[in-house]
mmCIF file of C-alpha atoms in Angstrom:
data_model
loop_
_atom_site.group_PDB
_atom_site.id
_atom_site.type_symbol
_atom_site.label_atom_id
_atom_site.label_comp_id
_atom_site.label_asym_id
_atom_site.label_seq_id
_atom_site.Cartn_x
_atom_site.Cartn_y
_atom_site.Cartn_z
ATOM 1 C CA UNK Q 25 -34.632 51.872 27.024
ATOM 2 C CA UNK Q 26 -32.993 53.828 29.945
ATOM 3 C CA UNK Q 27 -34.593 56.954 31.624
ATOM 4 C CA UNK Q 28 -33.002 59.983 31.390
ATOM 5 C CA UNK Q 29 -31.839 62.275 34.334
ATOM 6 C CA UNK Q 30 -30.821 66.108 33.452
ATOM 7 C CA UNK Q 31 -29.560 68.033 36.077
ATOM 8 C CA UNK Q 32 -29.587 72.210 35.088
ATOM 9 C CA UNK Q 33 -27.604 74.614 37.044
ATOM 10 C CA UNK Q 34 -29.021 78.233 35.546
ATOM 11 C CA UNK Q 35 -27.324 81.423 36.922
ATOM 12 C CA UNK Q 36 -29.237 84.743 37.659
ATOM 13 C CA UNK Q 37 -28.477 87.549 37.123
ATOM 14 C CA UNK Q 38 -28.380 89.558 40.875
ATOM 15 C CA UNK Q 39 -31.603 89.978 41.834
ATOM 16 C CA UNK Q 40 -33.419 88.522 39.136
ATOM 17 C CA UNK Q 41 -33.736 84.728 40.118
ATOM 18 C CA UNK Q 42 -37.927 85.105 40.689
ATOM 19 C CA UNK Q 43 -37.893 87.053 37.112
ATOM 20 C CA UNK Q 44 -35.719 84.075 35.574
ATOM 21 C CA UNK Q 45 -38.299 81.389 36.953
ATOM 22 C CA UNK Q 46 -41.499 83.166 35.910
ATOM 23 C CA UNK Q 47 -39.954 83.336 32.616
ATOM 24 C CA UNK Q 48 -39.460 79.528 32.840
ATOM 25 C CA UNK Q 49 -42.847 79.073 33.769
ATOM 26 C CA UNK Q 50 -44.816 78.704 30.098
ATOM 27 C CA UNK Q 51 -41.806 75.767 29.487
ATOM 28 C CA UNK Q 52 -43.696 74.356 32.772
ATOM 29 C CA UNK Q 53 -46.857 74.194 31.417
ATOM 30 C CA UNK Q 54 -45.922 72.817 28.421
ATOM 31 C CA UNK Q 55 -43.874 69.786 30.111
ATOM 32 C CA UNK Q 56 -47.682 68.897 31.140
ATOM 33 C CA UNK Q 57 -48.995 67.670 27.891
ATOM 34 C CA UNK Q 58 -45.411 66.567 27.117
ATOM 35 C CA UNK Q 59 -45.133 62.837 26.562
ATOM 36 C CA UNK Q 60 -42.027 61.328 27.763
ATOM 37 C CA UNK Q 61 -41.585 64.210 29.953
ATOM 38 C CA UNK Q 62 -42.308 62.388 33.185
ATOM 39 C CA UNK Q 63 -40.510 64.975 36.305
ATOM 40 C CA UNK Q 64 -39.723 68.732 35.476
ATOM 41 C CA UNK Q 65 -39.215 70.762 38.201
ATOM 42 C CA UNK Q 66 -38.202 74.176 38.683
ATOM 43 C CA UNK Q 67 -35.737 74.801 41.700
ATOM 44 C CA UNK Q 68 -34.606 77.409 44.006
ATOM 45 C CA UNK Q 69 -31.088 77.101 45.520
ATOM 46 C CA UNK Q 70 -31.245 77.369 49.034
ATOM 47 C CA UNK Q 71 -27.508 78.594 49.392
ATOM 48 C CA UNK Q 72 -27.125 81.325 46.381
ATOM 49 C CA UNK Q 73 -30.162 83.510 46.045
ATOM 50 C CA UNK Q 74 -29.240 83.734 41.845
ATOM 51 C CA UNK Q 75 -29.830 80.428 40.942
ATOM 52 C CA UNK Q 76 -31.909 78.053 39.582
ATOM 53 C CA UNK Q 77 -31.988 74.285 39.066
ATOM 54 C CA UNK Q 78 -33.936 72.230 37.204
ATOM 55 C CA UNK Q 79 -34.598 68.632 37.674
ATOM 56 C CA UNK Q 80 -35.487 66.590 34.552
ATOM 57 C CA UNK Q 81 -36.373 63.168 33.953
ATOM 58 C CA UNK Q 82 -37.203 61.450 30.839
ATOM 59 C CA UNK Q 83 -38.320 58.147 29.393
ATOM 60 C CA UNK Q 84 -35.848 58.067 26.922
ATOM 61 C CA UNK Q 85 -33.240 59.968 24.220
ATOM 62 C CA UNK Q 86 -35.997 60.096 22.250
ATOM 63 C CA UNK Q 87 -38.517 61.910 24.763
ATOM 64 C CA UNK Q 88 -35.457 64.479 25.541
ATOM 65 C CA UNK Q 89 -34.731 64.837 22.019
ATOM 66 C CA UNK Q 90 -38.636 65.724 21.436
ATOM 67 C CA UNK Q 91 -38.358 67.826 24.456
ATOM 68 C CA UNK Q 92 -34.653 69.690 23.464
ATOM 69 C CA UNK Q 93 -36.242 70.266 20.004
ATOM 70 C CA UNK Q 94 -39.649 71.408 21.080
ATOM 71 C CA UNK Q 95 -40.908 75.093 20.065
ATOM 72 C CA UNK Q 96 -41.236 75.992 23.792
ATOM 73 C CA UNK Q 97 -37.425 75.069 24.183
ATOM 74 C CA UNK Q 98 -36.960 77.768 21.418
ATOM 75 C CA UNK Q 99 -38.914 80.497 22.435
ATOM 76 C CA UNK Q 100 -36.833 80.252 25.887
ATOM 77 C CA UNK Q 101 -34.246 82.729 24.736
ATOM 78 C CA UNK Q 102 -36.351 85.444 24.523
ATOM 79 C CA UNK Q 103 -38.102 84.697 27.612
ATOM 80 C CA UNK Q 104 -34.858 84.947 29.805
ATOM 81 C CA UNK Q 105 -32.396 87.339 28.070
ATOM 82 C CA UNK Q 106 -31.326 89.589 30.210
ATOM 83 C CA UNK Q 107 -31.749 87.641 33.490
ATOM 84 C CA UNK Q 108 -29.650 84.874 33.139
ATOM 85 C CA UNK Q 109 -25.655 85.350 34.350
ATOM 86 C CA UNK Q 110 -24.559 82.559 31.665
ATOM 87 C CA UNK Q 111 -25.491 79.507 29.975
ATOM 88 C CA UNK Q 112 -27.390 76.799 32.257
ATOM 89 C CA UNK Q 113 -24.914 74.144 32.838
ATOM 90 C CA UNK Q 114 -26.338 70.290 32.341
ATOM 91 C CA UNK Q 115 -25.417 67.549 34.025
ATOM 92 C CA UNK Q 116 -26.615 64.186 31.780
ATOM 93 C CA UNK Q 117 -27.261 61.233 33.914
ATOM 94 C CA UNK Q 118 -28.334 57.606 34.003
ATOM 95 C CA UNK Q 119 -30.330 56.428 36.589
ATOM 96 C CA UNK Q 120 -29.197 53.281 38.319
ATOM 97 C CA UNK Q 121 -31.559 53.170 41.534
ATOM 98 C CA UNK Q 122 -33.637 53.916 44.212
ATOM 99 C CA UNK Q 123 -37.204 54.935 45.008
ATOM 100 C CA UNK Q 124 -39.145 56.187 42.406
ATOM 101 C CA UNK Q 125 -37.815 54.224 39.174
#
């Protein structure tokens, strides 16, 4: 089975980029207990003060699936509308090398 790389671009609203990743924060905790969740971090851009990226790595389409489906991916709607400038744009990727595989 391959890992799984997702790449999220998620656009602020101005001036509400700290408000969009403390909403983000109870998917973080959940990720902990997550099986098959094995990276999830929460970015700042360092160029565009409204944006976010998340960096996601999985075991397999399975563990995303469980992840994509979970009830903590659900309740992320409420959590950020009104701070996000659009839908989060995801980049799916395969991993082919390097450190840390």
């Amino acid at each position: 089975m391959s890992k799984i790389v997702v790449i999220a671009k998620i656009p602020c609203q101005p001036g509400k980029r700290d408000e969009a990743a403390a909403g983000l924060q109870p998917m973080l905790d959940h990720v902990e207990n997550e099986e098959g969740t094995l990276e999830y971090l929460l970015l700042k851009d360092s160029t565009d003060e409204d944006v976010l990226w998340m960096y996601e790595v999985y075991a397999d389409q399975a563990s995303f699936d469980a992840h994509a489906g979970s009830e903590a991916m659900k309740s992320l709607g409420h959590a950020l509308g009104g701070v996000l400038a659009g839908r989060p744009e995801l980049i799916f990727t395969t991993p082919v090398g390097g450190k840390g595989l």
